[in-house]
Amino acid sequence: MFATIQIVLCVILILLLLLFPQTAHSGTDLGVNLFMEALFPYLLPYLVLTQWLLRLTAPMRTKTKRASLYVQAYIISALGGYPTGATTIVYLKNSGQLHPKEANFLLAVCHAPSPLFVLGFVSLDLLHSNTFGWLFLCLLHMFNICCLVTGYFLFRKTDPPSISVHNTPLYSAPFSESIKETAPTILLVGTTIIFFTTIQTIVQQGLDQLIPKLPSTIELSIAAILEVTNGLKMTVTAFPDHPYITLLVVILLTMQSISIHLQIFVIAKSAKLSVRPYIKFRLLSIIIVPTIYALFFLK
């Protein structure tokens, strides 16, 4: 049944591409511009550097305590943004430094947008605010750190995995290896953003043809669900002076989008990690973070 639904969906999307080729081209251009301007400058350098650092320090972690390893993984993910956390956890799991259950848990917790993206693109470029980005990051990381501490106490009695020199080799060319490992991740991120932005554009065009008076809120919802970067830009552009615009942005940033979740699913699948904890934590954060913001910080 699920396979049939996917086939029908693919056929519909292909027909839309054929019916609206110019719109598809415009959507692809928009996706490329969003990726190159909003994500690529922030993601690429940091992803290369973190992968390089992980390889340089691999032998040093043979005696690293569990708490220290958790903190290192979280800091890397918090500074690098998604999917840096996922790639870091996959590396630590594949190198034998994390149990699969620990890796499943950390995959869910070590997940946050890049501070450069939030502070630069969202807070300054879209909202023209110097404080919103810091406030959102504090709320999100407080939630994540509480979960991280809880997970540490749950796993602290678990015997640590046996880390050998074979599992964590000192790479002969760690910098070249880091670039090699970064390239597929960058390609994955760029592909999902461009694809879902294109799909959002042609779906919106198709709906406009079928339902000329389609409410703008539905169009914005579709954009946000498919690709959050474009959804944020469209939402702020449509409602620049709305009294609850910051709350809407918090919800979108916490909810993220199909394109981001798909990136995590693909990376997790490459290491045979379960995404159930990830899904549960995302649902929990969608409820808790916007609620705290609305209760204490919404003006």
mmCIF file of N, CA and C in Angstrom, residues 217-298:
data_model
loop_
_atom_site.group_PDB
_atom_site.id
_atom_site.type_symbol
_atom_site.label_atom_id
_atom_site.label_comp_id
_atom_site.label_asym_id
_atom_site.label_seq_id
_atom_site.Cartn_x
_atom_site.Cartn_y
_atom_site.Cartn_z
ATOM 1 N N THR A 217 -2.094 31.146 3.826
ATOM 2 C CA THR A 217 -1.596 30.355 4.954
ATOM 3 C C THR A 217 -1.327 28.909 4.546
ATOM 4 N N ILE A 218 -2.154 28.376 3.642
ATOM 5 C CA ILE A 218 -1.938 27.003 3.174
ATOM 6 C C ILE A 218 -0.664 26.920 2.348
ATOM 7 N N GLU A 219 -0.440 27.908 1.491
ATOM 8 C CA GLU A 219 0.782 27.931 0.687
ATOM 9 C C GLU A 219 2.017 28.026 1.576
ATOM 10 N N LEU A 220 1.941 28.861 2.600
ATOM 11 C CA LEU A 220 3.068 29.005 3.517
ATOM 12 C C LEU A 220 3.297 27.725 4.311
ATOM 13 N N SER A 221 2.223 27.067 4.691
ATOM 14 C CA SER A 221 2.348 25.811 5.438
ATOM 15 C C SER A 221 3.029 24.743 4.597
ATOM 16 N N ILE A 222 2.638 24.652 3.331
ATOM 17 C CA ILE A 222 3.263 23.677 2.432
ATOM 18 C C ILE A 222 4.751 23.972 2.268
ATOM 19 N N ALA A 223 5.077 25.244 2.090
ATOM 20 C CA ALA A 223 6.481 25.640 1.933
ATOM 21 C C ALA A 223 7.289 25.292 3.177
ATOM 22 N N ALA A 224 6.731 25.567 4.357
ATOM 23 C CA ALA A 224 7.454 25.308 5.602
ATOM 24 C C ALA A 224 7.628 23.824 5.860
ATOM 25 N N ILE A 225 6.621 23.032 5.527
ATOM 26 C CA ILE A 225 6.696 21.587 5.750
ATOM 27 C C ILE A 225 7.739 20.950 4.846
ATOM 28 N N LEU A 226 7.837 21.420 3.605
ATOM 29 C CA LEU A 226 8.758 20.814 2.652
ATOM 30 C C LEU A 226 10.196 21.299 2.860
ATOM 31 N N GLU A 227 10.403 22.602 3.035
ATOM 32 C CA GLU A 227 11.765 23.139 3.171
ATOM 33 C C GLU A 227 11.720 24.373 4.060
ATOM 34 N N VAL A 228 12.349 24.283 5.222
ATOM 35 C CA VAL A 228 12.174 25.302 6.254
ATOM 36 C C VAL A 228 12.819 26.632 5.876
ATOM 37 N N THR A 229 13.942 26.618 5.163
ATOM 38 C CA THR A 229 14.612 27.874 4.822
ATOM 39 C C THR A 229 13.710 28.749 3.963
ATOM 40 N N ASN A 230 13.142 28.155 2.925
ATOM 41 C CA ASN A 230 12.212 28.888 2.067
ATOM 42 C C ASN A 230 10.938 29.233 2.821
ATOM 43 N N GLY A 231 10.480 28.306 3.682
ATOM 44 C CA GLY A 231 9.276 28.570 4.468
ATOM 45 C C GLY A 231 9.444 29.748 5.399
ATOM 46 N N LEU A 232 10.608 29.861 6.027
ATOM 47 C CA LEU A 232 10.889 30.998 6.911
ATOM 48 C C LEU A 232 10.883 32.310 6.130
ATOM 49 N N LYS A 233 11.551 32.294 4.991
ATOM 50 C CA LYS A 233 11.640 33.516 4.184
ATOM 51 C C LYS A 233 10.260 33.958 3.696
ATOM 52 N N MET A 234 9.440 33.013 3.228
ATOM 53 C CA MET A 234 8.104 33.343 2.738
ATOM 54 C C MET A 234 7.205 33.838 3.871
ATOM 55 N N THR A 235 7.305 33.195 5.044
ATOM 56 C CA THR A 235 6.456 33.564 6.177
ATOM 57 C C THR A 235 6.762 34.975 6.665
ATOM 58 N N VAL A 236 8.041 35.270 6.848
ATOM 59 C CA VAL A 236 8.420 36.600 7.326
ATOM 60 C C VAL A 236 8.087 37.666 6.283
ATOM 61 N N THR A 237 8.239 37.329 5.001
ATOM 62 C CA THR A 237 7.900 38.276 3.935
ATOM 63 C C THR A 237 6.401 38.550 3.886
ATOM 64 N N ALA A 238 5.588 37.503 4.126
ATOM 65 C CA ALA A 238 4.131 37.647 4.061
ATOM 66 C C ALA A 238 3.568 38.370 5.280
ATOM 67 N N PHE A 239 4.173 38.136 6.460
ATOM 68 C CA PHE A 239 3.649 38.744 7.692
ATOM 69 C C PHE A 239 4.760 39.489 8.446
ATOM 70 N N PRO A 240 5.318 40.519 7.855
ATOM 71 C CA PRO A 240 6.458 41.194 8.507
ATOM 72 C C PRO A 240 6.100 41.887 9.814
ATOM 73 N N ASP A 241 4.862 42.358 9.937
ATOM 74 C CA ASP A 241 4.462 43.114 11.125
ATOM 75 C C ASP A 241 3.476 42.350 12.003
ATOM 76 N N HIS A 242 3.331 41.050 11.776
ATOM 77 C CA HIS A 242 2.390 40.263 12.576
ATOM 78 C C HIS A 242 2.891 40.186 14.021
ATOM 79 N N PRO A 243 1.985 40.386 14.995
ATOM 80 C CA PRO A 243 2.438 40.385 16.409
ATOM 81 C C PRO A 243 3.016 39.051 16.866
ATOM 82 N N TYR A 244 2.636 37.964 16.199
ATOM 83 C CA TYR A 244 3.122 36.641 16.594
ATOM 84 C C TYR A 244 4.135 36.077 15.605
ATOM 85 N N ILE A 245 4.775 36.944 14.819
ATOM 86 C CA ILE A 245 5.701 36.466 13.805
ATOM 87 C C ILE A 245 6.881 35.723 14.427
ATOM 88 N N THR A 246 7.373 36.207 15.575
ATOM 89 C CA THR A 246 8.510 35.525 16.205
ATOM 90 C C THR A 246 8.109 34.140 16.707
ATOM 91 N N LEU A 247 6.894 33.998 17.201
ATOM 92 C CA LEU A 247 6.416 32.679 17.636
ATOM 93 C C LEU A 247 6.308 31.731 16.447
ATOM 94 N N LEU A 248 5.826 32.249 15.312
ATOM 95 C CA LEU A 248 5.756 31.427 14.104
ATOM 96 C C LEU A 248 7.148 30.953 13.684
ATOM 97 N N VAL A 249 8.115 31.847 13.789
ATOM 98 C CA VAL A 249 9.493 31.482 13.424
ATOM 99 C C VAL A 249 10.035 30.426 14.383
ATOM 100 N N VAL A 250 9.749 30.569 15.665
ATOM 101 C CA VAL A 250 10.178 29.562 16.648
ATOM 102 C C VAL A 250 9.573 28.202 16.319
ATOM 103 N N ILE A 251 8.303 28.184 15.981
ATOM 104 C CA ILE A 251 7.633 26.919 15.628
ATOM 105 C C ILE A 251 8.271 26.298 14.400
ATOM 106 N N LEU A 252 8.527 27.113 13.373
ATOM 107 C CA LEU A 252 9.127 26.592 12.140
ATOM 108 C C LEU A 252 10.543 26.075 12.382
ATOM 109 N N LEU A 253 11.327 26.815 13.166
ATOM 110 C CA LEU A 253 12.698 26.384 13.453
ATOM 111 C C LEU A 253 12.720 25.100 14.278
ATOM 112 N N THR A 254 11.760 24.965 15.183
ATOM 113 C CA THR A 254 11.710 23.767 16.017
ATOM 114 C C THR A 254 11.157 22.579 15.237
ATOM 115 N N MET A 255 10.151 22.844 14.420
ATOM 116 C CA MET A 255 9.537 21.788 13.614
ATOM 117 C C MET A 255 10.451 21.332 12.493
ATOM 118 N N GLN A 256 11.247 22.285 11.952
ATOM 119 C CA GLN A 256 12.143 22.059 10.819
ATOM 120 C C GLN A 256 11.328 21.665 9.584
ATOM 121 N N SER A 257 11.756 20.690 8.808
ATOM 122 C CA SER A 257 11.033 20.376 7.581
ATOM 123 C C SER A 257 11.391 18.981 7.106
ATOM 124 N N ILE A 258 10.649 18.521 6.103
ATOM 125 C CA ILE A 258 10.896 17.186 5.556
ATOM 126 C C ILE A 258 12.317 17.079 5.011
ATOM 127 N N SER A 259 12.805 18.139 4.392
ATOM 128 C CA SER A 259 14.138 18.078 3.792
ATOM 129 C C SER A 259 15.212 17.823 4.848
ATOM 130 N N ILE A 260 15.103 18.468 6.006
ATOM 131 C CA ILE A 260 16.085 18.270 7.075
ATOM 132 C C ILE A 260 15.952 16.879 7.683
ATOM 133 N N HIS A 261 14.718 16.472 7.986
ATOM 134 C CA HIS A 261 14.518 15.147 8.579
ATOM 135 C C HIS A 261 14.974 14.043 7.631
ATOM 136 N N LEU A 262 14.764 14.242 6.345
ATOM 137 C CA LEU A 262 15.214 13.244 5.373
ATOM 138 C C LEU A 262 16.735 13.127 5.376
ATOM 139 N N GLN A 263 17.430 14.250 5.522
ATOM 140 C CA GLN A 263 18.894 14.206 5.608
ATOM 141 C C GLN A 263 19.335 13.332 6.787
ATOM 142 N N ILE A 264 18.691 13.523 7.942
ATOM 143 C CA ILE A 264 19.046 12.746 9.133
ATOM 144 C C ILE A 264 18.723 11.275 8.929
ATOM 145 N N PHE A 265 17.566 10.989 8.313
ATOM 146 C CA PHE A 265 17.181 9.596 8.088
ATOM 147 C C PHE A 265 18.192 8.883 7.192
ATOM 148 N N VAL A 266 18.634 9.570 6.145
ATOM 149 C CA VAL A 266 19.592 8.955 5.216
ATOM 150 C C VAL A 266 20.926 8.693 5.914
ATOM 151 N N ILE A 267 21.404 9.676 6.680
ATOM 152 C CA ILE A 267 22.671 9.518 7.397
ATOM 153 C C ILE A 267 22.555 8.412 8.447
ATOM 154 N N ALA A 268 21.430 8.378 9.178
ATOM 155 C CA ALA A 268 21.230 7.349 10.199
ATOM 156 C C ALA A 268 21.168 5.953 9.574
ATOM 157 N N LYS A 269 20.511 5.841 8.440
ATOM 158 C CA LYS A 269 20.388 4.548 7.781
ATOM 159 C C LYS A 269 21.740 4.015 7.341
ATOM 160 N N SER A 270 22.656 4.909 6.982
ATOM 161 C CA SER A 270 23.985 4.473 6.548
ATOM 162 C C SER A 270 24.740 3.763 7.667
ATOM 163 N N ALA A 271 24.380 4.070 8.932
ATOM 164 C CA ALA A 271 25.022 3.423 10.083
ATOM 165 C C ALA A 271 24.075 2.469 10.794
ATOM 166 N N LYS A 272 22.922 2.195 10.184
ATOM 167 C CA LYS A 272 21.921 1.286 10.741
ATOM 168 C C LYS A 272 21.454 1.747 12.125
ATOM 169 N N LEU A 273 21.223 3.049 12.251
ATOM 170 C CA LEU A 273 20.710 3.612 13.494
ATOM 171 C C LEU A 273 19.194 3.738 13.428
ATOM 172 N N SER A 274 18.559 3.618 14.577
ATOM 173 C CA SER A 274 17.113 3.781 14.661
ATOM 174 C C SER A 274 16.751 5.256 14.729
ATOM 175 N N VAL A 275 15.706 5.650 14.027
ATOM 176 C CA VAL A 275 15.274 7.054 14.046
ATOM 177 C C VAL A 275 14.076 7.252 14.984
ATOM 178 N N ARG A 276 13.638 6.194 15.666
ATOM 179 C CA ARG A 276 12.495 6.356 16.574
ATOM 180 C C ARG A 276 12.780 7.341 17.700
ATOM 181 N N PRO A 277 13.934 7.252 18.383
ATOM 182 C CA PRO A 277 14.218 8.282 19.406
ATOM 183 C C PRO A 277 14.271 9.683 18.819
ATOM 184 N N TYR A 278 14.804 9.803 17.618
ATOM 185 C CA TYR A 278 14.882 11.103 16.957
ATOM 186 C C TYR A 278 13.480 11.675 16.746
ATOM 187 N N ILE A 279 12.564 10.864 16.250
ATOM 188 C CA ILE A 279 11.188 11.319 16.003
ATOM 189 C C ILE A 279 10.515 11.722 17.311
ATOM 190 N N LYS A 280 10.697 10.929 18.369
ATOM 191 C CA LYS A 280 10.079 11.231 19.662
ATOM 192 C C LYS A 280 10.598 12.553 20.233
ATOM 193 N N PHE A 281 11.912 12.757 20.145
ATOM 194 C CA PHE A 281 12.487 13.995 20.674
ATOM 195 C C PHE A 281 12.055 15.204 19.860
ATOM 196 N N ARG A 282 11.908 15.046 18.542
ATOM 197 C CA ARG A 282 11.454 16.172 17.729
ATOM 198 C C ARG A 282 10.022 16.551 18.108
ATOM 199 N N LEU A 283 9.158 15.581 18.299
ATOM 200 C CA LEU A 283 7.779 15.872 18.686
ATOM 201 C C LEU A 283 7.743 16.558 20.055
ATOM 202 N N LEU A 284 8.594 16.089 20.965
ATOM 203 C CA LEU A 284 8.637 16.687 22.297
ATOM 204 C C LEU A 284 9.140 18.127 22.241
ATOM 205 N N SER A 285 10.160 18.377 21.437
ATOM 206 C CA SER A 285 10.703 19.735 21.338
ATOM 207 C C SER A 285 9.711 20.686 20.674
ATOM 208 N N ILE A 286 8.928 20.179 19.710
ATOM 209 C CA ILE A 286 7.927 21.020 19.042
ATOM 210 C C ILE A 286 6.888 21.522 20.049
ATOM 211 N N ILE A 287 6.623 20.713 21.064
ATOM 212 C CA ILE A 287 5.646 21.107 22.083
ATOM 213 C C ILE A 287 6.274 22.028 23.126
ATOM 214 N N ILE A 288 7.448 21.665 23.619
ATOM 215 C CA ILE A 288 8.022 22.350 24.782
ATOM 216 C C ILE A 288 8.634 23.709 24.434
ATOM 217 N N VAL A 289 9.485 23.767 23.402
ATOM 218 C CA VAL A 289 10.213 25.002 23.114
ATOM 219 C C VAL A 289 9.274 26.153 22.739
ATOM 220 N N PRO A 290 8.357 25.990 21.764
ATOM 221 C CA PRO A 290 7.448 27.103 21.460
ATOM 222 C C PRO A 290 6.546 27.487 22.634
ATOM 223 N N THR A 291 6.155 26.487 23.438
ATOM 224 C CA THR A 291 5.297 26.793 24.602
ATOM 225 C C THR A 291 6.020 27.677 25.598
ATOM 226 N N ILE A 292 7.270 27.355 25.903
ATOM 227 C CA ILE A 292 8.049 28.183 26.830
ATOM 228 C C ILE A 292 8.240 29.593 26.266
ATOM 229 N N TYR A 293 8.519 29.674 24.965
ATOM 230 C CA TYR A 293 8.695 30.987 24.338
ATOM 231 C C TYR A 293 7.405 31.799 24.427
ATOM 232 N N ALA A 294 6.261 31.169 24.138
ATOM 233 C CA ALA A 294 4.987 31.879 24.157
ATOM 234 C C ALA A 294 4.616 32.341 25.565
ATOM 235 N N LEU A 295 4.923 31.544 26.571
ATOM 236 C CA LEU A 295 4.538 31.866 27.938
ATOM 237 C C LEU A 295 5.408 32.964 28.560
ATOM 238 N N PHE A 296 6.697 32.965 28.244
ATOM 239 C CA PHE A 296 7.618 33.843 28.974
ATOM 240 C C PHE A 296 8.263 34.954 28.152
ATOM 241 N N PHE A 297 8.286 34.808 26.827
ATOM 242 C CA PHE A 297 9.062 35.762 26.024
ATOM 243 C C PHE A 297 8.278 36.456 24.915
ATOM 244 N N LEU A 298 7.078 35.995 24.628
ATOM 245 C CA LEU A 298 6.287 36.621 23.578
ATOM 246 C C LEU A 298 5.727 37.946 24.072
#
